[in-house]
Coordinates of C-alpha atoms and ligand atoms in Angstrom, one line a residue:
M1 CA -38.8 15.3 36.8
V2 CA -35.7 17.4 36.7
K3 CA -33.6 14.2 36.7
N4 CA -35.7 12.9 33.8
A5 CA -35.3 16.2 31.8
T6 CA -31.6 16.1 32.2
Y7 CA -31.5 12.5 31.1
L8 CA -33.6 13.4 28.0
I9 CA -31.3 16.3 27.2
L10 CA -28.2 14.1 27.6
L11 CA -29.8 11.4 25.4
S12 CA -30.6 14.0 22.8
L13 CA -27.0 15.3 22.9
I14 CA -25.6 11.8 22.5
F15 CA -28.0 11.3 19.6
T16 CA -27.2 14.5 17.9
S17 CA -23.5 13.9 18.1
C18 CA -23.8 10.3 16.9
A19 CA -26.1 11.4 14.0
S20 CA -23.8 13.9 12.9
K21 CA -20.6 11.9 13.6
K22 CA -17.9 12.7 11.1
Y23 CA -14.9 10.6 10.4
L24 CA -13.5 12.9 7.8
M25 CA -10.6 15.2 7.8
E26 CA -10.9 16.2 11.5
D27 CA -10.9 12.6 12.7
V28 CA -8.0 11.6 10.6
K29 CA -5.8 13.4 13.1
N30 CA -7.0 10.9 15.8
F31 CA -5.6 8.0 14.0
K32 CA -2.2 6.7 15.4
K33 CA 0.7 7.8 13.2
E34 CA 3.4 5.7 14.8
N35 CA 4.3 2.8 12.5
H36 CA 1.9 4.1 9.9
L37 CA 3.7 7.2 8.6
S38 CA 7.4 7.4 7.8
T39 CA 9.7 9.7 5.7
S40 CA 13.1 9.0 4.4
K41 CA 15.6 10.1 1.7
D42 CA 16.7 6.7 0.6
F43 CA 14.3 3.8 0.9
M44 CA 10.7 3.3 1.9
I45 CA 8.7 0.1 2.6
T46 CA 5.0 -0.1 3.5
S47 CA 3.5 -3.4 4.2
Q48 CA 0.8 -5.1 6.3
G49 CA 3.3 -6.7 8.6
H50 CA 6.0 -5.6 11.0
Y51 CA 8.2 -8.7 10.5
S52 CA 7.8 -8.1 6.8
S53 CA 8.9 -4.6 6.5
K54 CA 11.9 -5.3 8.9
A55 CA 12.9 -8.3 6.9
A56 CA 13.0 -6.1 3.7
K57 CA 15.2 -3.6 5.5
E58 CA 17.5 -6.3 6.6
V59 CA 18.2 -7.4 3.0
I60 CA 18.8 -3.8 1.9
D61 CA 21.3 -3.5 4.8
K62 CA 23.1 -6.6 3.5
G63 CA 23.6 -4.8 0.1
G64 CA 20.3 -6.0 -1.5
N65 CA 18.2 -3.9 -3.9
I66 CA 14.5 -3.3 -4.2
I67 CA 13.8 -6.7 -5.7
D68 CA 15.6 -8.5 -2.9
A69 CA 13.4 -6.5 -0.5
M70 CA 10.4 -7.6 -2.6
A71 CA 11.3 -11.3 -2.4
A72 CA 12.0 -11.1 1.4
I73 CA 8.7 -9.4 2.1
S74 CA 6.8 -11.8 -0.1
F75 CA 8.1 -14.9 1.8
V76 CA 7.9 -13.3 5.3
I77 CA 4.4 -12.0 4.7
S78 CA 3.4 -15.5 3.8
V79 CA 4.3 -16.6 7.3
E80 CA 3.2 -13.5 9.1
R81 CA -0.3 -13.4 7.4
P82 CA -1.2 -16.9 6.8
Q83 CA -4.8 -15.8 6.9
S84 CA -4.6 -13.7 3.8
T85 CA -1.6 -14.7 1.6
G86 CA 1.1 -17.3 1.3
I87 CA 3.1 -19.6 -1.0
G88 CA -0.1 -21.6 -1.5
G89 CA -1.6 -18.5 -3.4
G90 CA -0.7 -16.0 -6.1
G91 CA -0.6 -12.3 -7.0
F92 CA 0.4 -9.5 -9.3
L93 CA 3.4 -7.2 -9.3
L94 CA 4.3 -4.0 -11.0
F95 CA 8.0 -2.9 -11.1
Y96 CA 9.0 0.5 -12.3
E97 CA 12.6 0.1 -13.4
K98 CA 14.1 3.6 -13.5
K99 CA 17.2 2.6 -15.5
T100 CA 15.1 1.5 -18.6
D101 CA 12.1 3.7 -17.6
T102 CA 9.9 0.8 -17.9
V103 CA 6.9 -0.4 -16.0
H104 CA 7.0 -4.3 -15.9
A105 CA 3.8 -6.2 -14.9
F106 CA 4.0 -9.8 -13.7
D107 CA 1.0 -12.1 -13.3
F108 CA 1.6 -15.0 -11.0
R109 CA -2.2 -15.6 -10.4
E110 CA -3.4 -19.2 -9.7
K111 CA -4.6 -21.2 -12.7
A112 CA -7.5 -23.6 -12.9
P113 CA -6.4 -27.2 -12.8
L114 CA -6.3 -29.0 -16.2
R115 CA -9.2 -31.3 -15.0
S116 CA -11.4 -28.5 -14.1
D117 CA -14.5 -27.5 -16.1
S118 CA -17.1 -24.8 -16.2
K119 CA -19.8 -26.9 -14.4
M120 CA -17.6 -28.2 -11.6
Y121 CA -19.5 -26.2 -9.0
L122 CA -23.0 -27.1 -10.1
D123 CA -25.2 -30.1 -9.2
K124 CA -27.1 -32.1 -11.7
S125 CA -29.9 -29.6 -11.7
G126 CA -27.5 -26.7 -12.5
N127 CA -27.6 -25.3 -8.9
E128 CA -24.4 -24.2 -7.1
I129 CA -23.1 -26.7 -4.6
D130 CA -22.8 -24.9 -1.3
R131 CA -19.3 -23.8 -0.5
K132 CA -17.6 -26.1 -3.0
S133 CA -15.7 -23.2 -4.5
L134 CA -14.8 -21.9 -1.0
D135 CA -13.7 -24.8 1.3
G136 CA -11.5 -27.7 0.7
I137 CA -9.6 -29.1 -2.2
F138 CA -12.0 -28.2 -5.1
A139 CA -11.6 -24.5 -4.2
V140 CA -7.8 -24.6 -5.0
G141 CA -6.2 -23.1 -8.0
V142 CA -2.6 -24.0 -8.9
P143 CA -0.4 -21.7 -6.9
G144 CA 1.9 -19.2 -8.7
L145 CA 3.5 -17.1 -5.9
V146 CA 6.8 -19.1 -5.5
K147 CA 7.4 -19.2 -9.3
G148 CA 6.5 -15.5 -9.7
V149 CA 8.6 -14.2 -6.9
L150 CA 11.6 -16.4 -7.7
E151 CA 11.6 -15.6 -11.4
I152 CA 11.4 -11.8 -10.8
H153 CA 14.1 -12.2 -8.2
K154 CA 16.4 -14.2 -10.4
K155 CA 16.2 -11.6 -13.2
Y156 CA 16.5 -8.4 -11.1
G157 CA 17.7 -9.3 -7.6
K158 CA 21.3 -9.0 -6.4
L159 CA 21.4 -11.3 -3.3
K160 CA 21.3 -15.1 -3.3
R161 CA 17.9 -16.8 -2.9
A162 CA 19.0 -18.1 0.5
D163 CA 19.5 -14.5 1.7
V164 CA 16.0 -13.5 0.8
L165 CA 14.4 -16.5 2.4
K166 CA 16.3 -16.6 5.6
S167 CA 13.9 -14.2 7.7
A168 CA 10.8 -16.1 6.5
I169 CA 12.4 -19.5 7.6
D170 CA 13.4 -18.1 10.9
L171 CA 10.0 -16.6 11.6
A172 CA 8.1 -19.8 10.8
R173 CA 10.5 -21.8 12.9
N174 CA 10.7 -19.5 16.0
G175 CA 7.0 -18.5 15.8
M176 CA 5.2 -15.2 16.5
P177 CA 2.4 -14.2 18.9
V178 CA -1.1 -14.4 17.4
Y179 CA -2.2 -10.8 16.8
E180 CA -5.8 -9.5 16.9
E181 CA -6.6 -9.7 13.2
L182 CA -5.1 -13.1 13.0
R183 CA -7.2 -14.4 15.9
R184 CA -10.3 -12.8 14.3
A185 CA -9.5 -14.6 11.0
L186 CA -8.8 -17.8 12.9
K187 CA -12.3 -17.6 14.6
G188 CA -14.0 -16.8 11.3
R189 CA -12.6 -20.0 9.7
E190 CA -12.7 -22.2 12.9
K191 CA -15.0 -24.8 11.4
V192 CA -12.8 -25.7 8.4
L193 CA -9.4 -25.1 10.3
C194 CA -10.3 -27.5 13.1
K195 CA -11.7 -30.0 10.6
Y196 CA -8.7 -31.1 8.4
E197 CA -6.0 -32.8 10.6
S198 CA -3.2 -30.9 8.6
S199 CA -4.7 -27.5 9.3
K200 CA -5.8 -28.4 12.9
K201 CA -2.2 -29.4 13.9
I202 CA -1.0 -25.8 13.2
F203 CA -4.0 -23.6 13.9
C204 CA -6.2 -25.6 16.2
P205 CA -3.9 -27.8 18.2
G206 CA -5.7 -30.3 20.4
G207 CA -9.0 -29.0 19.0
E208 CA -8.5 -25.5 20.5
L209 CA -8.0 -22.6 18.2
L210 CA -4.9 -20.5 19.0
K211 CA -5.7 -17.5 21.0
E212 CA -4.4 -13.9 20.8
G213 CA -0.9 -13.8 22.3
E214 CA -0.3 -17.5 22.0
V215 CA 2.8 -18.3 19.8
L216 CA 2.1 -19.7 16.3
K217 CA 5.0 -21.8 15.1
Q218 CA 5.0 -23.2 11.5
N219 CA 7.6 -25.8 11.4
D220 CA 6.5 -27.7 8.4
L221 CA 6.3 -24.4 6.6
A222 CA 9.8 -23.5 7.8
N223 CA 11.0 -26.9 6.2
T224 CA 9.2 -26.2 3.0
L225 CA 10.8 -22.7 2.8
E226 CA 14.2 -24.3 3.5
R227 CA 13.7 -26.6 0.5
I228 CA 12.7 -23.7 -1.7
S229 CA 15.8 -21.9 -0.4
R230 CA 18.0 -24.8 -1.5
F231 CA 16.2 -26.0 -4.6
G232 CA 14.2 -23.0 -5.8
E233 CA 11.0 -23.4 -7.8
K234 CA 12.1 -26.9 -8.8
D235 CA 11.0 -28.1 -5.3
F236 CA 7.7 -26.4 -5.5
Y237 CA 6.7 -27.3 -9.1
H238 CA 8.6 -30.6 -9.7
G239 CA 9.9 -31.8 -6.3
E240 CA 8.9 -32.8 -2.8
T241 CA 6.6 -29.9 -2.1
M242 CA 4.7 -30.5 -5.4
R243 CA 4.4 -34.3 -4.6
K244 CA 3.0 -33.5 -1.1
I245 CA 0.4 -31.0 -2.4
V246 CA -0.7 -33.5 -5.2
S247 CA -0.9 -36.3 -2.7
T248 CA -3.2 -34.2 -0.4
S249 CA -5.3 -33.5 -3.5
K250 CA -5.6 -37.2 -4.3
K251 CA -6.6 -38.0 -0.7
Y252 CA -9.5 -35.6 -1.0
K253 CA -10.3 -36.7 -4.6
G254 CA -9.3 -33.3 -5.8
L255 CA -8.1 -32.4 -9.3
L256 CA -4.6 -31.2 -8.9
T257 CA -2.0 -33.3 -10.7
R258 CA 1.8 -33.2 -11.3
K259 CA 1.1 -31.8 -14.8
D260 CA -0.7 -28.9 -13.4
F261 CA 2.5 -27.9 -11.5
R262 CA 4.8 -28.7 -14.4
K263 CA 2.7 -26.4 -16.7
Y264 CA 2.3 -23.5 -14.4
N265 CA 3.7 -20.3 -16.0
V266 CA 4.2 -16.7 -14.8
V267 CA 3.2 -14.2 -17.4
N268 CA 5.0 -10.9 -18.1
R269 CA 2.0 -8.7 -19.2
R270 CA 1.7 -5.3 -20.6
P271 CA 0.3 -3.2 -17.8
I272 CA -2.9 -1.2 -18.4
S273 CA -2.3 2.5 -18.6
G274 CA -4.3 5.7 -18.9
T275 CA -4.3 9.3 -17.9
Y276 CA -6.1 11.6 -15.5
K277 CA -5.5 15.2 -16.2
N278 CA -1.6 15.5 -16.0
L279 CA -1.1 12.1 -14.4
K280 CA -0.1 8.8 -16.1
I281 CA -1.4 5.7 -14.4
Y282 CA -0.2 2.2 -14.8
S283 CA -2.0 -0.7 -13.2
M284 CA -2.6 -4.4 -13.5
S285 CA -4.3 -5.7 -16.7
P286 CA -6.6 -8.7 -16.9
P287 CA -7.0 -11.2 -15.4
S288 CA -7.3 -8.4 -13.0
S289 CA -10.3 -6.0 -13.5
G290 CA -8.6 -3.5 -11.1
G291 CA -6.5 -1.4 -13.5
V292 CA -9.2 -1.3 -16.3
H293 CA -11.8 0.1 -14.0
I294 CA -9.5 2.5 -12.1
I295 CA -8.8 4.1 -15.4
Q296 CA -12.4 3.8 -16.6
I297 CA -13.7 5.6 -13.5
L298 CA -11.1 8.3 -13.5
N299 CA -11.8 8.8 -17.3
I300 CA -15.5 9.4 -16.4
L301 CA -14.7 11.7 -13.6
E302 CA -12.3 13.8 -15.6
N303 CA -15.5 15.4 -17.1
T304 CA -16.4 17.0 -13.9
N305 CA -14.7 19.3 -11.4
L306 CA -14.5 17.4 -8.2
K307 CA -12.2 19.8 -6.5
K308 CA -14.7 22.7 -6.6
N309 CA -17.0 20.9 -4.2
G310 CA -14.5 18.8 -2.2
P311 CA -14.4 15.1 -1.4
Y312 CA -17.4 14.8 0.8
H313 CA -20.0 17.1 -0.9
P314 CA -23.0 15.1 -1.9
K315 CA -22.5 16.1 -5.6
S316 CA -18.9 14.7 -5.5
I317 CA -20.1 11.4 -3.9
H318 CA -22.9 11.2 -6.4
Y319 CA -20.7 11.5 -9.4
V320 CA -17.9 9.2 -8.1
S321 CA -20.2 6.5 -6.9
S322 CA -22.3 6.7 -10.2
A323 CA -19.1 6.2 -12.1
M324 CA -18.1 3.3 -9.9
E325 CA -21.6 1.7 -10.5
M326 CA -21.3 1.9 -14.3
A327 CA -17.7 0.4 -14.1
F328 CA -18.9 -2.5 -12.1
A329 CA -21.7 -3.2 -14.5
D330 CA -19.1 -3.4 -17.2
R331 CA -16.9 -5.6 -15.0
A332 CA -19.7 -8.2 -14.7
A333 CA -20.4 -8.2 -18.5
Y334 CA -16.9 -8.0 -20.1
L335 CA -14.0 -9.0 -17.8
G336 CA -12.2 -12.3 -17.6
D337 CA -8.8 -13.8 -18.4
S338 CA -7.8 -12.2 -21.7
D339 CA -5.7 -15.2 -22.6
F340 CA -9.1 -17.1 -23.0
V341 CA -11.8 -14.5 -23.7
K342 CA -11.8 -11.2 -25.6
V343 CA -11.9 -8.3 -23.2
P344 CA -12.6 -4.9 -24.9
L345 CA -9.8 -3.1 -23.1
K346 CA -9.5 -0.3 -25.6
G347 CA -13.1 0.5 -25.5
L348 CA -13.4 0.3 -21.7
T349 CA -10.6 2.6 -21.2
S350 CA -11.3 5.1 -24.0
K351 CA -12.0 8.7 -23.1
K352 CA -14.9 8.8 -25.6
Y353 CA -16.7 6.0 -24.0
A354 CA -16.1 7.5 -20.6
K355 CA -17.7 10.8 -21.8
R356 CA -20.7 8.8 -23.1
L357 CA -21.0 7.2 -19.6
F358 CA -20.6 10.6 -17.9
D359 CA -23.4 12.1 -19.9
K360 CA -25.7 9.5 -18.5
I361 CA -25.2 10.8 -14.9
K362 CA -27.9 13.1 -13.9
E363 CA -26.9 16.0 -11.8
N364 CA -29.2 15.4 -8.9
E365 CA -30.5 11.9 -9.4
A366 CA -29.1 8.4 -8.7
F367 CA -29.4 5.6 -11.2
K368 CA -32.4 3.4 -10.6
K369 CA -31.5 -0.2 -10.2
E370 CA -32.9 -1.1 -13.6
D371 CA -31.2 1.9 -15.3
I372 CA -27.9 0.1 -15.6
S373 CA -28.9 -3.5 -15.8
K374 CA -30.6 -6.4 -13.9
G375 CA -29.3 -8.5 -11.1
D376 CA -29.9 -9.4 -7.5
A377 CA -28.4 -8.0 -4.3
P378 CA -25.7 -10.3 -2.9
A379 CA -24.2 -10.1 0.5
Y380 CA -20.9 -8.2 0.9
E381 CA -17.9 -10.2 2.2
S382 CA -14.6 -9.7 3.9
D383 CA -11.3 -8.0 3.4
H384 CA -8.5 -10.5 2.7
T385 CA -5.4 -10.4 0.6
T386 CA -2.3 -8.4 1.2
H387 CA -0.3 -5.5 -0.4
F388 CA 3.1 -3.8 -0.1
T389 CA 4.8 -1.0 -1.8
I390 CA 8.6 -0.3 -1.9
M391 CA 10.4 2.7 -3.4
D392 CA 14.1 3.7 -3.5
K393 CA 15.7 7.1 -4.0
E394 CA 16.2 6.5 -7.7
G395 CA 12.5 6.1 -8.1
N396 CA 12.5 2.3 -8.7
T397 CA 9.1 1.2 -7.3
V398 CA 7.5 -2.1 -6.7
V399 CA 3.9 -2.6 -5.9
S400 CA 2.5 -6.1 -5.3
T401 CA -0.8 -7.5 -4.2
Q402 CA -0.8 -11.2 -3.1
T403 CA -3.5 -13.4 -1.9
I404 CA -4.9 -16.8 -1.1
N405 CA -8.4 -15.2 -1.5
G406 CA -10.7 -15.7 1.5
W407 CA -9.4 -15.9 5.1
F408 CA -7.2 -19.0 5.2
G409 CA -8.1 -19.7 1.6
S410 CA -9.6 -23.2 1.3
G411 CA -8.8 -23.9 5.0
L412 CA -6.9 -26.9 3.9
V413 CA -3.1 -27.2 4.6
A414 CA -1.3 -29.5 2.2
E415 CA -0.1 -32.3 4.4
G416 CA 3.4 -32.1 5.7
T417 CA 4.1 -28.7 4.0
G418 CA 2.4 -26.1 6.3
I419 CA 1.1 -24.5 3.1
V420 CA -2.4 -23.1 3.4
L421 CA -4.0 -23.8 0.0
N422 CA -5.9 -20.9 -1.7
N423 CA -9.6 -20.8 -2.6
E424 CA -9.0 -18.6 -5.7
M425 CA -11.4 -20.8 -7.8
D426 CA -14.2 -18.8 -6.1
D427 CA -13.1 -15.8 -8.1
F428 CA -14.5 -17.6 -11.2
S429 CA -18.2 -17.4 -11.9
T430 CA -19.6 -20.7 -10.9
K431 CA -22.3 -19.9 -13.6
P432 CA -23.2 -16.7 -15.4
G433 CA -24.8 -14.2 -13.1
A434 CA -23.7 -15.9 -9.9
M435 CA -21.7 -13.9 -7.3
N436 CA -18.4 -14.6 -5.7
L437 CA -17.2 -14.2 -2.1
F438 CA -17.1 -10.4 -2.7
G439 CA -20.6 -10.2 -4.1
A440 CA -19.1 -9.5 -7.6
V441 CA -21.3 -10.7 -10.4
G442 CA -19.7 -12.7 -13.2
S443 CA -20.6 -13.6 -16.7
K444 CA -19.6 -16.4 -19.0
Q445 CA -16.4 -14.5 -19.7
N446 CA -15.2 -15.6 -16.3
L447 CA -16.4 -19.2 -16.3
V448 CA -13.9 -21.9 -15.2
A449 CA -11.7 -23.5 -17.9
P450 CA -8.5 -25.6 -17.6
E451 CA -5.5 -23.3 -17.1
K452 CA -7.6 -20.1 -17.1
R453 CA -7.0 -17.5 -14.3
P454 CA -9.9 -16.3 -12.2
L455 CA -10.9 -12.6 -12.5
S456 CA -9.4 -10.5 -9.8
S457 CA -9.7 -6.9 -8.5
M458 CA -6.2 -6.7 -7.3
S459 CA -4.8 -3.4 -8.4
P460 CA -1.1 -2.7 -7.7
T461 CA -0.7 0.9 -9.2
I462 CA 2.0 3.3 -10.0
V463 CA 1.3 7.0 -10.8
F464 CA 3.6 9.3 -12.7
K465 CA 3.5 13.1 -13.2
D466 CA 5.6 15.0 -15.8
G467 CA 7.4 11.7 -16.5
E468 CA 8.5 11.2 -12.9
V469 CA 7.3 8.5 -10.5
K470 CA 5.1 10.0 -7.8
L471 CA 3.1 7.3 -6.1
G472 CA 3.0 3.6 -5.6
V473 CA -0.2 2.3 -4.1
G474 CA -2.4 -0.8 -3.5
T475 CA -4.6 -2.5 -1.0
P476 CA -6.4 -5.7 -0.1
S477 CA -10.1 -6.1 0.2
G478 CA -11.7 -7.9 -2.7
T479 CA -13.8 -5.7 -5.1
R480 CA -13.2 -2.6 -2.8
I481 CA -9.5 -2.8 -3.9
L482 CA -10.0 -0.8 -7.1
T483 CA -12.3 1.9 -5.6
C484 CA -10.0 2.5 -2.6
V485 CA -7.0 2.8 -4.8
M486 CA -8.9 5.1 -7.1
Q487 CA -10.0 7.3 -4.1
T488 CA -6.5 7.5 -2.8
I489 CA -5.3 8.8 -6.1
L490 CA -8.2 11.4 -6.1
N491 CA -7.4 12.4 -2.5
Y492 CA -3.7 12.8 -3.2
F493 CA -3.6 14.4 -6.6
E494 CA -7.1 16.0 -7.2
Y495 CA -7.8 17.2 -3.6
E496 CA -4.1 17.7 -2.9
K497 CA -4.1 16.2 0.6
P498 CA -1.0 15.1 2.2
L499 CA -0.3 11.4 1.7
Y500 CA -1.3 10.4 5.3
E501 CA -4.6 12.2 5.1
A502 CA -5.1 10.9 1.5
V503 CA -4.9 7.3 2.9
A504 CA -6.7 7.9 6.2
M505 CA -9.8 9.7 4.8
A506 CA -13.0 7.9 4.8
R507 CA -13.8 6.0 1.7
Y508 CA -16.9 4.6 -0.1
H509 CA -17.7 2.0 -2.7
H510 CA -20.5 1.3 -5.2
Q511 CA -20.2 -2.1 -7.1
W512 CA -23.5 -1.9 -9.0
R513 CA -24.8 -4.9 -7.2
P514 CA -26.0 -4.4 -4.4
H515 CA -27.5 -1.1 -5.6
Q516 CA -26.1 1.0 -2.8
I517 CA -23.2 3.1 -1.7
R518 CA -21.2 1.6 1.1
F519 CA -19.3 3.9 3.4
D520 CA -16.6 3.4 5.9
E521 CA -18.4 3.2 9.3
A522 CA -19.7 6.5 10.8
S523 CA -18.0 8.3 8.0
L524 CA -20.6 10.9 7.0
S525 CA -22.6 13.6 8.4
S526 CA -26.4 13.1 8.6
S527 CA -27.0 16.0 6.2
V528 CA -24.9 14.5 3.5
V529 CA -26.7 11.2 4.0
S530 CA -30.0 13.0 3.6
E531 CA -29.0 14.8 0.4
L532 CA -27.7 11.5 -1.1
E533 CA -31.0 9.8 -0.2
E534 CA -32.9 12.6 -1.7
M535 CA -31.1 11.9 -5.0
G536 CA -32.3 8.3 -4.7
H537 CA -29.0 6.7 -3.4
K538 CA -29.2 3.9 -0.8
V539 CA -26.6 4.4 1.9
K540 CA -25.0 1.7 4.0
F541 CA -22.3 1.9 6.5
K542 CA -19.8 -0.9 6.8
N543 CA -16.1 -0.6 6.9
L544 CA -14.6 -1.4 3.4
G545 CA -11.8 -3.3 4.8
C546 CA -9.2 -1.7 2.6
R547 CA -5.6 -1.3 4.0
I548 CA -3.9 1.1 1.6
Q549 CA 0.0 0.9 1.5
A550 CA 1.2 4.0 -0.3
V551 CA 4.6 5.5 -1.0
A552 CA 5.0 9.0 -2.6
K553 CA 8.1 10.7 -4.0
E554 CA 7.9 14.3 -3.0
G555 CA 11.1 16.0 -4.3
D556 CA 14.0 14.4 -2.4
V557 CA 11.8 12.9 0.3
I558 CA 10.0 9.7 0.2
T559 CA 6.9 9.4 2.3
G560 CA 5.3 6.1 3.2
V561 CA 2.0 5.5 4.7
S562 CA 0.6 2.1 5.8
D563 CA -3.1 2.5 6.4
P564 CA -3.8 3.5 10.0
R565 CA -6.9 1.2 10.1
G566 CA -4.5 -1.8 10.0
E567 CA -1.6 -3.4 11.7
G568 CA 1.1 -2.7 9.1
K569 CA 4.3 -0.7 9.2
A570 CA 5.8 2.0 7.1
L571 CA 9.5 1.9 7.4
G572 CA 11.9 4.5 5.9
F573 CA 15.6 4.4 6.3
Ligands
LIG601 N1 -9.1 -12.8 -4.5 C1 -9.4 -11.4 -4.5 C2 -8.9 -10.8 -5.8 O1 -8.1 -11.4 -6.5 O2 -9.4 -9.8 -6.2

């Protein structure tokens, strides 16, 4: 009897402590700081890979500049994180050049093949063909990463191309142990990676998926990178590498042709910009939705006083998530590649429109599903892509988010190249109202068209205060990218948290569909959950998957934080 009573008390204690588990400021202190926090006076790199951050340091030690460091990271991270980025993919990059006081924005996102069309993922009855936009050759957009990185490097770098490619070639050739996240990604894509001979040879040798700790060597990729080192983009867009990719496409009756590669172009875009109180924010413009909605959400929130209640007060969460919800409804209706469709950027980022949206939020009541618009609840998906941030003592800053989309992209390696081909085509709407891998709803604005770029959420962002650069920030994780970046800005500037805490603090996300707020796991006290539910919010716990890489200039000191949830490295020197 006594034993039973003790057992019940114990159980209730465990239950109470779980139910009120907090993963807020107190728990931030329990995260490991080694590798994730660094300070320096001269140079700071934060990336999702140890080899990548170190390679960037090596080129700086050789006399390179921030752009040489950017090129080195881009190629090494392609080898180190074949599950989430690579030369078979694309990305966006913002570069704040102190000398000219200019923020440059580069778009090297994949483009739809010339032979693609808006119905390519539908059967004769107009239904989506299962996984056609996700697995195999039809999922592949024309890769832009090599051209993007090399063009930027040619214009602003100091070192030779061979100097910035050396570490990537060595890493691919010598190999590296499979780490936990890589193993998880391999497991998640086992079916497709062990199906194609060209992919199997690298990731599933002899039919057995590589295990954690086993060495992953990528010899074909090393040879491809060597060719790029010698011949530059000519190899990738006109030479041997292009021929090998096109021949793989032909083998599987895909759409890619030589002309697709010949016509691929990098775009120097005007970054999207806006203000929040005394901050000036620059981020990526369409075909990314990221910058537009970061600015839209902050514009809405400028109408309330978040600081008064603090970041985890139910009222703050209610206002922030309602603003997110309205922004995502607009994303679904208006966003697409602005080279092809009209995107009302001015309206979406105007303070007047934001005030109108703010006025719709009731103080103590969540929007009902039908209040904003109609739609069905999709499943959430995973946390791919990669991001790095670099800053030097002058304030020059590079933020770049790069991706092959889902884990291991299409799962198809172009034969004889070691290149994992992307599945970026899934970021298009397969038909109006359909959802992508990340559960994002799309409209006809984002339908496939030849040479169009699929809508993205990637949000490399730079924040200025009083005319001085203060923060470079970005993250992977699909649609959560923009809300994670936005919350880091709020945590650092509005709530005035130190950078490490601003990154480590629990985050949440509302993307209109599904009609719920998704919180980092175990991140909220039960009383806050109850209050939110009383307002009519649905609350779900599932990690958002963001891995913020942030660098802040704080007087003479540069602080770098690589999200402690991940396996990255902040490296100052
Ligand atoms: N593929 C993820 C994104 O571009 O947002």
